Amino acid sequence: MVIQPTFDDLGRPLLDTTFCVVDLETTGGSPAKGSKITEVGAVKIRGGEVLGEFQTLVNPDESIPAFITVLTGITDQMVIDAPRIDEVLPSFLEFAHGCVLVAHNAPFDTGFLRHAAGELGISWPRFEVLDTAVLARRALLRDEVPNVKLATLAAKFSEVTPDHRALTDARATVDVLHALFERLGSLGVTTFEEVRDFTAAVSPAQRAKRHLADHLPDAPGVYLFRRSDGEVLYVGTSRSLRRRVRSYFTRAETRSRMGEMIALAERVDPVVCATALEAQVRELRLIDEHRPPYNRRSKFPDRQSWIKLTSEPWPRLSIVTRVLDDGADYIGPFRRAAAESAVAALHESFRVRQCTTRFGKVPRRSPCALAELGRCLSPCDGSVDAERYGDEVQRLRDALHGDPAAHVVRHVEDKMTQLAAAERFEDAGAWRDRLAAFLRGSRRSQRLRSLTEQPQLVAAAPHEDGWEIHVVRHGRLAAAGILRRGTATWPWVESLVASAETVTPSHGPCPSGLVEETEAILRWLEQPGVRLIEGSWASPRWSTARHLDRYEVDRSMLAV
């Protein structure tokens, strides 16, 4: 199964990244003050191998200062027949196309190249740039090298001696770059993104916490940042625990709240998982268990609301926060405001009572204003018998659990049409939003019920090492594992099922686990390539989704 990687998991391995190491010789130190390029040298590398070299002198159209000639050995006579920068720059940009630019003291070299491009009217490509001077300053200790000058680093890491000629200095920089990559590899830095973050300036306190990731495995799972007293501060998930946690101590982490969290953290605990789905589920459960102060999402699942059609002599609609085994009908979950909007759409379509009073089998009360307006069948004063009221309730129940087109959609559409005809477009839009709120909750409820009603599903998806297998019971992940290639299939699957968690069924559409967990499992089941080994399951195709798609994108009937 192809799984969409998260932002945290993106990264280009250094071995697969093409670098263009460039060095310039110039007539001075600043292009803004009129200094010109006199030589360009570059080496293209990938995976430790040289792919090509680029070298040319450049005619600066001015005399080279004597002290520059002494420093570089480049004379006016040497450059008089050399191509000018308007010929050299396009050739260099073609050579460096698709590469990460590398230079020692990169702002100097890229500054001259960008300035030349601007003067020539050439659009400067959006090169990613790596500075070996900055990288050496971060990776090497003071007792290893007294400074990070190219000559000093080349004396330690290269057989090439820099001589202030562009190609020679570029070759020396290549050796320095490779030596620094080896040093970073021992620290677990293996992608270009990690190298870039490593060179970023971070506070000493933040960098000092980097050791918290040293013991973490390079494996998928969940990580928990904890205080010294064990309190969980933050829970996250990644395909590489070590790599992800290391990123919290670099410039890659820019969230101010995470900076506060890192300052408090004293240890990181890993929970290694067999599959990405297991890691996602465990993260949700741990957030629900610990309610970490620095996690924003999934912290308050108990704030969800459900719409309930009560089970009593004269049923009514109610908004509740729990699904009980009381014979009532439920759909959801909703946010509270969405639940209120959905109930308004249902009350527009069905004339069930809206009062909260408990009625006996033969109520004797005065009718309310809704009854006088014809919006309630008025069981309170005996205006309707139990059979007729029961028929209305049954139509409402059918709309909750099946196709809402016959009643809810039609009634609300009629109201929207009337309001639009009267040019009350804002009111029509409000009813459109109420209908959409109901349809969203109805679709969510139908999807959840399709899985929570299944006592056991065993499903498999292709994995790079074989197959990933999940056991799902009543919408809750009960077991996960990787069936390696060459392993006897059925004995392994039977063992996984036997060791799976025992799950007690919940009520109605409410899953036995967290709603977000069941929805994550549903998304996994709907991925291409997933196969059912045991059990039956199908994603519901009622017309709720069809209506919802239309109301979320089509507003033409509102004349806006």
PDB file of N, CA and C in Angstrom, residues 350-422:
ATOM      1  N   PHE A 350     -39.629  17.606   9.829  1.00  0.00           N
ATOM      2  CA  PHE A 350     -40.494  16.673  10.538  1.00  0.00           C
ATOM      3  C   PHE A 350     -41.178  17.400  11.699  1.00  0.00           C
ATOM      4  N   ARG A 351     -42.474  17.106  11.874  1.00  0.00           N
ATOM      5  CA  ARG A 351     -43.257  17.832  12.875  1.00  0.00           C
ATOM      6  C   ARG A 351     -43.316  17.067  14.201  1.00  0.00           C
ATOM      7  N   VAL A 352     -42.137  16.610  14.642  1.00  0.00           N
ATOM      8  CA  VAL A 352     -42.073  16.001  15.962  1.00  0.00           C
ATOM      9  C   VAL A 352     -41.968  17.122  16.992  1.00  0.00           C
ATOM     10  N   ARG A 353     -42.351  16.803  18.207  1.00  0.00           N
ATOM     11  CA  ARG A 353     -42.375  17.838  19.241  1.00  0.00           C
ATOM     12  C   ARG A 353     -40.954  18.318  19.571  1.00  0.00           C
ATOM     13  N   GLN A 354     -40.844  19.585  19.937  1.00  0.00           N
ATOM     14  CA  GLN A 354     -39.556  20.179  20.279  1.00  0.00           C
ATOM     15  C   GLN A 354     -39.447  20.503  21.761  1.00  0.00           C
ATOM     16  N   CYS A 355     -40.505  20.311  22.512  1.00  0.00           N
ATOM     17  CA  CYS A 355     -40.457  20.572  23.940  1.00  0.00           C
ATOM     18  C   CYS A 355     -39.697  19.456  24.652  1.00  0.00           C
ATOM     19  N   THR A 356     -39.184  19.758  25.819  1.00  0.00           N
ATOM     20  CA  THR A 356     -38.363  18.795  26.554  1.00  0.00           C
ATOM     21  C   THR A 356     -39.136  18.099  27.670  1.00  0.00           C
ATOM     22  N   THR A 357     -40.397  18.384  27.782  1.00  0.00           N
ATOM     23  CA  THR A 357     -41.221  17.774  28.829  1.00  0.00           C
ATOM     24  C   THR A 357     -41.413  16.284  28.554  1.00  0.00           C
ATOM     25  N   ARG A 358     -41.353  15.470  29.591  1.00  0.00           N
ATOM     26  CA  ARG A 358     -41.616  14.042  29.444  1.00  0.00           C
ATOM     27  C   ARG A 358     -43.130  13.817  29.474  1.00  0.00           C
ATOM     28  N   PHE A 359     -43.647  13.131  28.455  1.00  0.00           N
ATOM     29  CA  PHE A 359     -45.077  12.882  28.340  1.00  0.00           C
ATOM     30  C   PHE A 359     -45.388  11.442  28.727  1.00  0.00           C
ATOM     31  N   GLY A 360     -46.549  11.249  29.283  1.00  0.00           N
ATOM     32  CA  GLY A 360     -47.055   9.904  29.467  1.00  0.00           C
ATOM     33  C   GLY A 360     -47.717   9.426  28.191  1.00  0.00           C
ATOM     34  N   LYS A 361     -48.305   8.256  28.241  1.00  0.00           N
ATOM     35  CA  LYS A 361     -48.933   7.728  27.035  1.00  0.00           C
ATOM     36  C   LYS A 361     -50.131   8.568  26.604  1.00  0.00           C
ATOM     37  N   VAL A 362     -50.763   9.218  27.557  1.00  0.00           N
ATOM     38  CA  VAL A 362     -51.909  10.074  27.222  1.00  0.00           C
ATOM     39  C   VAL A 362     -51.652  11.465  27.816  1.00  0.00           C
ATOM     40  N   PRO A 363     -50.913  12.323  27.087  1.00  0.00           N
ATOM     41  CA  PRO A 363     -50.582  13.644  27.636  1.00  0.00           C
ATOM     42  C   PRO A 363     -51.807  14.550  27.675  1.00  0.00           C
ATOM     43  N   ARG A 364     -51.810  15.440  28.633  1.00  0.00           N
ATOM     44  CA  ARG A 364     -52.892  16.417  28.754  1.00  0.00           C
ATOM     45  C   ARG A 364     -52.262  17.766  29.092  1.00  0.00           C
ATOM     46  N   ARG A 365     -51.829  18.477  28.068  1.00  0.00           N
ATOM     47  CA  ARG A 365     -51.199  19.790  28.273  1.00  0.00           C
ATOM     48  C   ARG A 365     -51.719  20.761  27.219  1.00  0.00           C
ATOM     49  N   SER A 366     -51.466  22.034  27.448  1.00  0.00           N
ATOM     50  CA  SER A 366     -51.880  23.051  26.481  1.00  0.00           C
ATOM     51  C   SER A 366     -50.894  23.085  25.321  1.00  0.00           C
ATOM     52  N   PRO A 367     -51.346  23.300  24.106  1.00  0.00           N
ATOM     53  CA  PRO A 367     -50.440  23.349  22.957  1.00  0.00           C
ATOM     54  C   PRO A 367     -49.552  24.586  23.006  1.00  0.00           C
ATOM     55  N   CYS A 368     -48.370  24.457  22.430  1.00  0.00           N
ATOM     56  CA  CYS A 368     -47.422  25.578  22.387  1.00  0.00           C
ATOM     57  C   CYS A 368     -47.584  26.336  21.084  1.00  0.00           C
ATOM     58  N   ALA A 369     -46.768  27.389  20.922  1.00  0.00           N
ATOM     59  CA  ALA A 369     -46.858  28.227  19.725  1.00  0.00           C
ATOM     60  C   ALA A 369     -46.525  27.439  18.466  1.00  0.00           C
ATOM     61  N   LEU A 370     -45.602  26.463  18.567  1.00  0.00           N
ATOM     62  CA  LEU A 370     -45.246  25.672  17.393  1.00  0.00           C
ATOM     63  C   LEU A 370     -46.435  24.855  16.894  1.00  0.00           C
ATOM     64  N   ALA A 371     -47.217  24.348  17.815  1.00  0.00           N
ATOM     65  CA  ALA A 371     -48.404  23.605  17.417  1.00  0.00           C
ATOM     66  C   ALA A 371     -49.392  24.520  16.697  1.00  0.00           C
ATOM     67  N   GLU A 372     -49.546  25.744  17.206  1.00  0.00           N
ATOM     68  CA  GLU A 372     -50.470  26.691  16.574  1.00  0.00           C
ATOM     69  C   GLU A 372     -49.992  27.104  15.186  1.00  0.00           C
ATOM     70  N   LEU A 373     -48.657  27.096  14.973  1.00  0.00           N
ATOM     71  CA  LEU A 373     -48.095  27.438  13.662  1.00  0.00           C
ATOM     72  C   LEU A 373     -48.063  26.245  12.714  1.00  0.00           C
ATOM     73  N   GLY A 374     -48.475  25.085  13.181  1.00  0.00           N
ATOM     74  CA  GLY A 374     -48.489  23.902  12.342  1.00  0.00           C
ATOM     75  C   GLY A 374     -47.136  23.241  12.186  1.00  0.00           C
ATOM     76  N   ARG A 375     -46.185  23.567  13.058  1.00  0.00           N
ATOM     77  CA  ARG A 375     -44.840  22.992  12.956  1.00  0.00           C
ATOM     78  C   ARG A 375     -44.656  21.825  13.920  1.00  0.00           C
ATOM     79  N   CYS A 376     -45.695  21.444  14.624  1.00  0.00           N
ATOM     80  CA  CYS A 376     -45.642  20.309  15.542  1.00  0.00           C
ATOM     81  C   CYS A 376     -47.006  19.609  15.480  1.00  0.00           C
ATOM     82  N   LEU A 377     -46.991  18.273  15.537  1.00  0.00           N
ATOM     83  CA  LEU A 377     -48.237  17.518  15.486  1.00  0.00           C
ATOM     84  C   LEU A 377     -49.047  17.649  16.779  1.00  0.00           C
ATOM     85  N   SER A 378     -48.441  18.247  17.805  1.00  0.00           N
ATOM     86  CA  SER A 378     -49.121  18.597  19.059  1.00  0.00           C
ATOM     87  C   SER A 378     -49.701  17.392  19.788  1.00  0.00           C
ATOM     88  N   PRO A 379     -48.827  16.445  20.175  1.00  0.00           N
ATOM     89  CA  PRO A 379     -49.341  15.324  20.979  1.00  0.00           C
ATOM     90  C   PRO A 379     -49.753  15.772  22.388  1.00  0.00           C
ATOM     91  N   CYS A 380     -49.297  16.947  22.793  1.00  0.00           N
ATOM     92  CA  CYS A 380     -49.551  17.401  24.160  1.00  0.00           C
ATOM     93  C   CYS A 380     -51.036  17.593  24.449  1.00  0.00           C
ATOM     94  N   ASP A 381     -51.826  17.976  23.461  1.00  0.00           N
ATOM     95  CA  ASP A 381     -53.253  18.227  23.704  1.00  0.00           C
ATOM     96  C   ASP A 381     -54.139  17.178  23.052  1.00  0.00           C
ATOM     97  N   GLY A 382     -53.517  16.085  22.605  1.00  0.00           N
ATOM     98  CA  GLY A 382     -54.311  15.001  22.027  1.00  0.00           C
ATOM     99  C   GLY A 382     -54.729  15.253  20.597  1.00  0.00           C
ATOM    100  N   SER A 383     -54.069  16.220  19.899  1.00  0.00           N
ATOM    101  CA  SER A 383     -54.439  16.514  18.519  1.00  0.00           C
ATOM    102  C   SER A 383     -54.048  15.407  17.554  1.00  0.00           C
ATOM    103  N   VAL A 384     -53.148  14.530  17.952  1.00  0.00           N
ATOM    104  CA  VAL A 384     -52.676  13.467  17.074  1.00  0.00           C
ATOM    105  C   VAL A 384     -52.642  12.178  17.878  1.00  0.00           C
ATOM    106  N   ASP A 385     -52.976  11.068  17.218  1.00  0.00           N
ATOM    107  CA  ASP A 385     -52.926   9.793  17.923  1.00  0.00           C
ATOM    108  C   ASP A 385     -51.530   9.204  17.811  1.00  0.00           C
ATOM    109  N   ALA A 386     -51.270   8.188  18.612  1.00  0.00           N
ATOM    110  CA  ALA A 386     -49.934   7.594  18.677  1.00  0.00           C
ATOM    111  C   ALA A 386     -49.509   6.996  17.343  1.00  0.00           C
ATOM    112  N   GLU A 387     -50.467   6.451  16.589  1.00  0.00           N
ATOM    113  CA  GLU A 387     -50.115   5.817  15.309  1.00  0.00           C
ATOM    114  C   GLU A 387     -49.619   6.849  14.303  1.00  0.00           C
ATOM    115  N   ARG A 388     -50.343   7.959  14.189  1.00  0.00           N
ATOM    116  CA  ARG A 388     -49.927   8.993  13.238  1.00  0.00           C
ATOM    117  C   ARG A 388     -48.594   9.606  13.654  1.00  0.00           C
ATOM    118  N   TYR A 389     -48.450   9.869  14.947  1.00  0.00           N
ATOM    119  CA  TYR A 389     -47.173  10.426  15.431  1.00  0.00           C
ATOM    120  C   TYR A 389     -46.049   9.412  15.199  1.00  0.00           C
ATOM    121  N   GLY A 390     -46.345   8.141  15.388  1.00  0.00           N
ATOM    122  CA  GLY A 390     -45.346   7.105  15.156  1.00  0.00           C
ATOM    123  C   GLY A 390     -44.907   7.047  13.702  1.00  0.00           C
ATOM    124  N   ASP A 391     -45.850   7.285  12.775  1.00  0.00           N
ATOM    125  CA  ASP A 391     -45.485   7.317  11.344  1.00  0.00           C
ATOM    126  C   ASP A 391     -44.495   8.458  11.072  1.00  0.00           C
ATOM    127  N   GLU A 392     -44.721   9.616  11.690  1.00  0.00           N
ATOM    128  CA  GLU A 392     -43.809  10.755  11.504  1.00  0.00           C
ATOM    129  C   GLU A 392     -42.435  10.439  12.079  1.00  0.00           C
ATOM    130  N   VAL A 393     -42.423   9.795  13.241  1.00  0.00           N
ATOM    131  CA  VAL A 393     -41.156   9.414  13.865  1.00  0.00           C
ATOM    132  C   VAL A 393     -40.413   8.400  13.004  1.00  0.00           C
ATOM    133  N   GLN A 394     -41.162   7.469  12.379  1.00  0.00           N
ATOM    134  CA  GLN A 394     -40.515   6.465  11.541  1.00  0.00           C
ATOM    135  C   GLN A 394     -39.880   7.108  10.309  1.00  0.00           C
ATOM    136  N   ARG A 395     -40.547   8.097   9.722  1.00  0.00           N
ATOM    137  CA  ARG A 395     -39.945   8.805   8.588  1.00  0.00           C
ATOM    138  C   ARG A 395     -38.666   9.521   9.028  1.00  0.00           C
ATOM    139  N   LEU A 396     -38.711  10.100  10.221  1.00  0.00           N
ATOM    140  CA  LEU A 396     -37.506  10.747  10.756  1.00  0.00           C
ATOM    141  C   LEU A 396     -36.399   9.718  10.979  1.00  0.00           C
ATOM    142  N   ARG A 397     -36.754   8.568  11.530  1.00  0.00           N
ATOM    143  CA  ARG A 397     -35.757   7.520  11.762  1.00  0.00           C
ATOM    144  C   ARG A 397     -35.144   7.053  10.434  1.00  0.00           C
ATOM    145  N   ASP A 398     -35.971   6.904   9.409  1.00  0.00           N
ATOM    146  CA  ASP A 398     -35.458   6.492   8.095  1.00  0.00           C
ATOM    147  C   ASP A 398     -34.490   7.525   7.538  1.00  0.00           C
ATOM    148  N   ALA A 399     -34.787   8.809   7.755  1.00  0.00           N
ATOM    149  CA  ALA A 399     -33.893   9.865   7.270  1.00  0.00           C
ATOM    150  C   ALA A 399     -32.571   9.868   8.031  1.00  0.00           C
ATOM    151  N   LEU A 400     -32.636   9.530   9.327  1.00  0.00           N
ATOM    152  CA  LEU A 400     -31.413   9.514  10.131  1.00  0.00           C
ATOM    153  C   LEU A 400     -30.468   8.402   9.678  1.00  0.00           C
ATOM    154  N   HIS A 401     -31.023   7.250   9.354  1.00  0.00           N
ATOM    155  CA  HIS A 401     -30.183   6.085   9.099  1.00  0.00           C
ATOM    156  C   HIS A 401     -30.048   5.727   7.624  1.00  0.00           C
ATOM    157  N   GLY A 402     -30.852   6.301   6.771  1.00  0.00           N
ATOM    158  CA  GLY A 402     -30.816   5.916   5.371  1.00  0.00           C
ATOM    159  C   GLY A 402     -30.707   7.099   4.440  1.00  0.00           C
ATOM    160  N   ASP A 403     -31.683   7.175   3.512  1.00  0.00           N
ATOM    161  CA  ASP A 403     -31.654   8.213   2.494  1.00  0.00           C
ATOM    162  C   ASP A 403     -32.465   9.417   2.953  1.00  0.00           C
ATOM    163  N   PRO A 404     -31.813  10.584   3.106  1.00  0.00           N
ATOM    164  CA  PRO A 404     -32.546  11.768   3.587  1.00  0.00           C
ATOM    165  C   PRO A 404     -33.227  12.553   2.475  1.00  0.00           C
ATOM    166  N   ALA A 405     -33.136  12.056   1.233  1.00  0.00           N
ATOM    167  CA  ALA A 405     -33.609  12.861   0.110  1.00  0.00           C
ATOM    168  C   ALA A 405     -35.111  13.106   0.156  1.00  0.00           C
ATOM    169  N   ALA A 406     -35.877  12.069   0.520  1.00  0.00           N
ATOM    170  CA  ALA A 406     -37.329  12.176   0.417  1.00  0.00           C
ATOM    171  C   ALA A 406     -37.903  13.246   1.321  1.00  0.00           C
ATOM    172  N   HIS A 407     -37.258  13.507   2.445  1.00  0.00           N
ATOM    173  CA  HIS A 407     -37.847  14.436   3.413  1.00  0.00           C
ATOM    174  C   HIS A 407     -36.947  15.631   3.703  1.00  0.00           C
ATOM    175  N   VAL A 408     -35.775  15.376   4.286  1.00  0.00           N
ATOM    176  CA  VAL A 408     -34.945  16.489   4.754  1.00  0.00           C
ATOM    177  C   VAL A 408     -34.490  17.363   3.596  1.00  0.00           C
ATOM    178  N   VAL A 409     -33.863  16.761   2.602  1.00  0.00           N
ATOM    179  CA  VAL A 409     -33.316  17.548   1.498  1.00  0.00           C
ATOM    180  C   VAL A 409     -34.432  18.285   0.769  1.00  0.00           C
ATOM    181  N   ARG A 410     -35.541  17.586   0.516  1.00  0.00           N
ATOM    182  CA  ARG A 410     -36.630  18.218  -0.234  1.00  0.00           C
ATOM    183  C   ARG A 410     -37.214  19.400   0.530  1.00  0.00           C
ATOM    184  N   HIS A 411     -37.483  19.217   1.833  1.00  0.00           N
ATOM    185  CA  HIS A 411     -38.099  20.286   2.600  1.00  0.00           C
ATOM    186  C   HIS A 411     -37.192  21.500   2.732  1.00  0.00           C
ATOM    187  N   VAL A 412     -35.923  21.269   3.015  1.00  0.00           N
ATOM    188  CA  VAL A 412     -35.012  22.405   3.173  1.00  0.00           C
ATOM    189  C   VAL A 412     -34.757  23.073   1.829  1.00  0.00           C
ATOM    190  N   GLU A 413     -34.701  22.292   0.769  1.00  0.00           N
ATOM    191  CA  GLU A 413     -34.535  22.895  -0.564  1.00  0.00           C
ATOM    192  C   GLU A 413     -35.717  23.809  -0.883  1.00  0.00           C
ATOM    193  N   ASP A 414     -36.925  23.352  -0.571  1.00  0.00           N
ATOM    194  CA  ASP A 414     -38.092  24.191  -0.824  1.00  0.00           C
ATOM    195  C   ASP A 414     -37.999  25.505  -0.060  1.00  0.00           C
ATOM    196  N   LYS A 415     -37.561  25.432   1.179  1.00  0.00           N
ATOM    197  CA  LYS A 415     -37.448  26.657   1.982  1.00  0.00           C
ATOM    198  C   LYS A 415     -36.375  27.580   1.404  1.00  0.00           C
ATOM    199  N   MET A 416     -35.259  26.996   0.974  1.00  0.00           N
ATOM    200  CA  MET A 416     -34.193  27.803   0.380  1.00  0.00           C
ATOM    201  C   MET A 416     -34.676  28.483  -0.892  1.00  0.00           C
ATOM    202  N   THR A 417     -35.444  27.753  -1.703  1.00  0.00           N
ATOM    203  CA  THR A 417     -35.964  28.322  -2.947  1.00  0.00           C
ATOM    204  C   THR A 417     -36.883  29.496  -2.666  1.00  0.00           C
ATOM    205  N   GLN A 418     -37.748  29.344  -1.675  1.00  0.00           N
ATOM    206  CA  GLN A 418     -38.656  30.438  -1.318  1.00  0.00           C
ATOM    207  C   GLN A 418     -37.889  31.666  -0.837  1.00  0.00           C
ATOM    208  N   LEU A 419     -36.871  31.435  -0.016  1.00  0.00           N
ATOM    209  CA  LEU A 419     -36.095  32.567   0.486  1.00  0.00           C
ATOM    210  C   LEU A 419     -35.304  33.246  -0.615  1.00  0.00           C
ATOM    211  N   ALA A 420     -34.759  32.433  -1.535  1.00  0.00           N
ATOM    212  CA  ALA A 420     -34.000  33.014  -2.638  1.00  0.00           C
ATOM    213  C   ALA A 420     -34.909  33.813  -3.557  1.00  0.00           C
ATOM    214  N   ALA A 421     -36.140  33.310  -3.779  1.00  0.00           N
ATOM    215  CA  ALA A 421     -37.085  34.034  -4.631  1.00  0.00           C
ATOM    216  C   ALA A 421     -37.451  35.380  -4.020  1.00  0.00           C
ATOM    217  N   ALA A 422     -37.435  35.421  -2.697  1.00  0.00           N
ATOM    218  CA  ALA A 422     -37.716  36.685  -2.006  1.00  0.00           C
ATOM    219  C   ALA A 422     -36.452  37.523  -1.823  1.00  0.00           C
TER     220      ALA A 422
END
